[in-house]
Amino acid sequence: LVHVVESGGGSVQAGGSLRLSCLASGYTYSARYMGWFRQAPGKKREGITAMDTGSGAAVYADSVKGRFTMSLVDAKNDKNTVSLQMNSLNPEDTAMYYCAAGGTWSLQDIEYIYWGQGTQVTVSS
């Protein structure tokens, strides 16, 4: 079992930045791959970035490429911590952001087993 908790988020004006953090704890052997997803009201959940915590390599959706950066903060003692630095935010980035962990390196939410409760990001124009 893996417990996932996000932190950070909040409100910012367009052009600003925010940083989210995510801690996955427990049997992290089954949580090698971690991803960030977001869901705006009335829209489908979107995978925006995913990382192989074993190598630190990450992939990004086109919608955030060049603006968002996922980093591995720490991975030891049954705890994986990653961050999501979000720059040049615009109102279209407003959504609930979720961190997920699982056994596949993918931007597809179906591939992830463990999910956090989400943290709200609101960008005003």
Coordinates of C-alpha atoms in Angstrom, one line a residue:
L1 CA 0.0 0.0 0.0
V2 CA 1.2 3.5 -0.9
H3 CA 0.0 6.7 0.6
V4 CA 0.1 9.8 -1.6
V5 CA -0.1 13.4 -0.3
E6 CA 0.2 16.6 -2.3
S7 CA 1.0 20.0 -1.0
G8 CA 1.3 23.5 -2.4
G9 CA -1.1 25.0 -4.8
G10 CA -3.1 28.1 -4.3
S11 CA -4.0 31.2 -6.3
V12 CA -1.7 33.2 -8.6
Q13 CA -2.0 35.8 -11.3
A14 CA -1.4 35.0 -15.0
G15 CA 2.3 34.8 -15.7
G16 CA 3.1 33.7 -12.1
S17 CA 4.6 30.5 -10.7
L18 CA 3.6 27.9 -8.2
R19 CA 5.3 24.8 -6.9
L20 CA 3.6 21.6 -5.9
S21 CA 5.1 18.8 -3.9
C22 CA 4.1 15.1 -3.6
L23 CA 5.1 12.5 -1.1
A24 CA 4.5 8.8 -1.8
S25 CA 5.2 6.7 1.3
G26 CA 4.8 3.0 2.0
Y27 CA 5.7 0.1 -0.3
T28 CA 7.3 2.4 -2.9
Y29 CA 8.6 -0.5 -4.9
S30 CA 5.2 -0.5 -6.5
A31 CA 5.3 3.3 -6.9
R32 CA 8.4 3.8 -9.0
Y33 CA 6.6 5.8 -11.5
M34 CA 4.9 9.0 -10.4
G35 CA 2.8 11.5 -12.3
W36 CA 0.9 14.7 -12.1
F37 CA -2.6 15.0 -13.4
R38 CA -5.1 17.8 -13.5
Q39 CA -8.8 18.2 -13.9
A40 CA -10.7 21.3 -14.6
P41 CA -14.5 21.6 -14.0
G42 CA -16.4 19.9 -16.8
K43 CA -13.2 18.5 -18.4
K44 CA -11.5 15.1 -18.5
R45 CA -8.6 14.4 -16.2
E46 CA -5.4 15.2 -18.1
G47 CA -2.0 13.7 -17.5
I48 CA 0.6 16.4 -17.7
T49 CA 3.9 14.8 -16.6
A50 CA 5.2 11.5 -15.4
M51 CA 8.6 10.4 -14.0
D52 CA 10.6 7.3 -13.5
T53 CA 11.9 7.9 -10.0
G54 CA 14.6 5.3 -10.6
S55 CA 16.3 7.5 -13.3
G56 CA 14.7 10.9 -12.8
A57 CA 13.6 11.0 -16.4
A58 CA 10.3 12.7 -17.1
V59 CA 7.9 13.2 -19.9
Y60 CA 5.5 16.1 -20.4
A61 CA 2.2 16.8 -22.2
D62 CA 2.4 19.3 -24.9
S63 CA 0.2 21.6 -22.9
V64 CA 2.8 22.2 -20.3
K65 CA 6.1 21.4 -22.0
G66 CA 8.6 24.2 -21.5
R67 CA 6.6 25.7 -18.6
F68 CA 6.3 22.9 -16.0
T69 CA 9.2 20.9 -14.6
M70 CA 8.8 17.7 -12.6
S71 CA 11.8 16.9 -10.3
L72 CA 12.8 14.1 -8.0
V73 CA 13.4 15.6 -4.6
D74 CA 14.2 12.4 -2.7
A75 CA 13.7 8.7 -3.0
K76 CA 14.7 6.6 0.0
N77 CA 13.5 4.8 3.1
D78 CA 10.2 3.9 1.4
K79 CA 9.4 7.5 0.6
N80 CA 9.5 9.2 -2.8
T81 CA 9.1 12.9 -3.0
V82 CA 8.7 14.8 -6.2
S83 CA 7.9 18.4 -7.1
L84 CA 6.2 20.2 -9.9
Q85 CA 7.4 23.7 -10.7
M86 CA 4.9 25.6 -12.7
N87 CA 5.9 28.7 -14.5
S88 CA 4.2 31.1 -16.9
L89 CA 0.8 30.1 -15.6
N90 CA -2.3 31.1 -17.5
P91 CA -6.0 30.8 -16.6
E92 CA -6.2 27.6 -18.7
D93 CA -4.0 26.0 -16.1
T94 CA -6.7 26.4 -13.4
A95 CA -7.6 22.9 -12.2
M96 CA -7.4 20.5 -9.3
Y97 CA -4.0 18.9 -9.5
Y98 CA -3.4 15.3 -8.5
C99 CA -0.3 13.3 -7.8
A100 CA -0.4 9.6 -8.6
A101 CA 2.0 6.7 -8.2
G102 CA 2.1 3.3 -9.9
G103 CA 4.0 0.7 -11.9
T104 CA 3.9 2.2 -15.4
W105 CA 5.6 5.3 -16.9
S106 CA 2.6 6.8 -18.5
L107 CA 0.4 9.9 -18.8
Q108 CA -2.7 7.7 -18.8
D109 CA -4.5 7.9 -15.5
I110 CA -5.7 4.3 -15.8
E111 CA -2.1 3.2 -15.3
Y112 CA -1.8 4.6 -11.8
I113 CA -3.0 2.8 -8.7
Y114 CA -2.3 5.3 -5.9
W115 CA -3.7 8.8 -5.8
G116 CA -3.6 11.8 -3.6
Q117 CA -6.6 13.9 -2.7
G118 CA -5.6 16.8 -5.0
T119 CA -4.7 20.4 -4.5
Q120 CA -6.3 23.4 -6.2
V121 CA -4.5 25.7 -8.5
T122 CA -6.3 28.9 -9.6
V123 CA -4.8 31.3 -12.1
S124 CA -6.5 34.7 -12.5
S125 CA -6.1 36.9 -15.6

